[in-house]
Coordinates of C-alpha atoms in Angstrom, one line a residue:
M1 CA 16.3 -1.9 6.5
S2 CA 14.5 1.9 6.6
N3 CA 12.3 2.6 9.5
K4 CA 10.2 3.5 7.2
I5 CA 6.9 1.3 6.4
V6 CA 5.0 1.8 2.7
L7 CA 1.5 1.3 3.1
D8 CA -0.5 -0.9 0.4
A9 CA -4.2 0.2 -0.4
S10 CA -5.5 -2.3 1.6
A11 CA -3.8 -0.9 4.7
L12 CA -5.0 2.6 4.4
L13 CA -8.5 1.6 3.6
C14 CA -8.3 -0.7 6.8
L15 CA -7.8 3.0 9.1
L16 CA -10.1 5.0 7.3
N17 CA -12.9 2.4 7.5
D18 CA -11.2 1.6 10.6
E19 CA -11.2 -2.1 10.7
P20 CA -9.1 -5.0 12.6
G21 CA -6.1 -3.3 12.8
A22 CA -6.8 0.3 11.7
D23 CA -4.8 0.4 15.2
R24 CA -1.7 -0.9 13.8
V25 CA -1.7 1.2 10.8
A26 CA -1.9 4.4 13.2
G27 CA 0.4 3.4 15.2
V28 CA 3.0 3.5 12.4
L29 CA 1.3 6.9 10.3
A30 CA 4.0 9.0 10.9
R31 CA 6.9 7.0 9.5
S32 CA 4.2 5.9 6.5
L33 CA 4.4 6.0 2.7
I34 CA 2.4 5.1 0.2
G35 CA 3.0 4.9 -3.7
A36 CA 0.6 7.1 -6.1
T37 CA -0.3 3.7 -7.2
N38 CA -1.8 2.6 -4.0
L39 CA -3.1 5.2 -3.4
A40 CA -5.1 5.3 -6.7
E41 CA -6.9 2.4 -6.0
V42 CA -7.8 3.7 -2.3
V43 CA -9.2 7.0 -4.2
S44 CA -10.9 4.5 -6.0
K45 CA -12.1 2.1 -3.8
L46 CA -13.7 5.3 -2.3
R47 CA -15.3 6.8 -5.1
E48 CA -17.4 3.4 -5.6
R49 CA -18.3 3.0 -2.3
G50 CA -20.4 6.9 -3.3
L51 CA -17.5 9.6 -1.5
S52 CA -17.0 12.5 -3.7
L53 CA -13.4 13.7 -5.0
D54 CA -14.1 16.6 -2.2
E55 CA -14.9 14.2 0.6
V56 CA -12.0 11.9 -0.6
K57 CA -9.6 14.8 -0.3
E58 CA -10.7 15.5 2.9
A59 CA -10.6 11.9 4.2
L60 CA -6.6 11.6 2.9
G61 CA -5.9 15.4 3.3
G62 CA -5.8 14.8 7.6
L63 CA -3.3 11.9 7.3
H64 CA -0.5 14.5 5.7
L65 CA 0.7 10.7 3.9
D66 CA 3.3 10.2 2.4
I67 CA 3.1 9.7 -1.1
R68 CA 5.3 8.9 -3.6
P69 CA 5.3 8.8 -7.1
L70 CA 6.2 5.8 -9.7
T71 CA 9.8 6.0 -10.8
Q72 CA 10.6 4.2 -14.4
S73 CA 12.7 1.5 -12.0
Q74 CA 10.0 0.8 -10.1
A75 CA 8.6 -0.3 -13.5
M76 CA 10.4 -2.0 -14.3
L77 CA 11.2 -4.1 -11.4
I78 CA 6.8 -4.7 -11.4
G79 CA 7.2 -6.8 -14.2
D80 CA 10.4 -8.5 -13.5
L81 CA 8.1 -9.0 -10.1
R82 CA 5.2 -11.0 -12.2
P83 CA 6.2 -14.2 -13.5
A84 CA 7.1 -15.0 -8.9
T85 CA 4.5 -13.6 -7.8
R86 CA 1.6 -14.6 -10.6
P87 CA 1.0 -18.0 -8.8
L88 CA 0.3 -15.5 -5.9
G89 CA -2.3 -13.5 -8.2
L90 CA -0.9 -10.5 -7.3
S91 CA -2.2 -7.6 -9.3
L92 CA -0.1 -4.6 -10.8
G93 CA -0.5 -2.7 -7.5
D94 CA 0.7 -5.3 -5.3
R95 CA 4.0 -5.4 -7.0
A96 CA 3.7 -1.8 -7.2
C97 CA 3.8 -1.3 -3.3
L98 CA 6.1 -4.5 -3.4
A99 CA 8.3 -2.0 -5.9
L100 CA 8.8 0.7 -3.7
A101 CA 9.7 -0.7 -1.0
I102 CA 12.0 -3.3 -2.2
E103 CA 14.0 0.3 -4.3
L104 CA 13.5 2.0 -0.1
G105 CA 14.5 -0.9 2.3
A106 CA 11.0 -0.9 4.0
E107 CA 8.0 -3.1 5.7
I108 CA 4.9 -3.7 4.1
Y109 CA 2.0 -3.5 6.1
T110 CA -1.6 -5.0 4.4
T111 CA -4.7 -6.9 5.2
D112 CA -3.5 -8.8 2.1
A113 CA -2.4 -12.5 2.9
A114 CA -1.0 -13.4 -0.5
L115 CA 1.2 -9.8 -0.1
T116 CA 2.7 -11.6 2.4
E117 CA 3.8 -14.7 0.9
A118 CA 5.4 -12.7 -1.3
D119 CA 9.3 -14.5 -1.4
V120 CA 11.1 -11.1 -2.0
A121 CA 14.1 -9.2 -0.3
I122 CA 11.4 -7.3 2.2
T123 CA 9.0 -8.2 5.1
A124 CA 4.8 -7.5 4.6
T125 CA 3.2 -7.6 7.8
N126 CA -1.0 -8.2 8.1
V127 CA -2.0 -6.1 10.2
R128 CA -4.4 -7.7 11.0
G129 CA -2.1 -11.2 12.1

């Protein structure tokens, strides 16, 4: 198992909004990474809240995030995970996070309880739990 932590969108938003669990995310930020798909979710949420794209870039820029692109093998895994994760209501973004973590043998940090229930070969930790 890698010592890397994959953040999902909810974990990064938790940190940015200083919500319960933000301290746990901050504590692993130096060894964390996020997939581009989940980063797009974060940007979307921040834009919905009224931040300009420049403000979003400024908020994210200081975090020095390790952002990973979506690969073809991850795309195949995202689709393959659909039947097993559909009963949990996991989104494409959730499955993208799972696929990245599986590929890297990394742990996921999230605030999404359903994501922690996915029966896959990685550990997902609820930072609020």
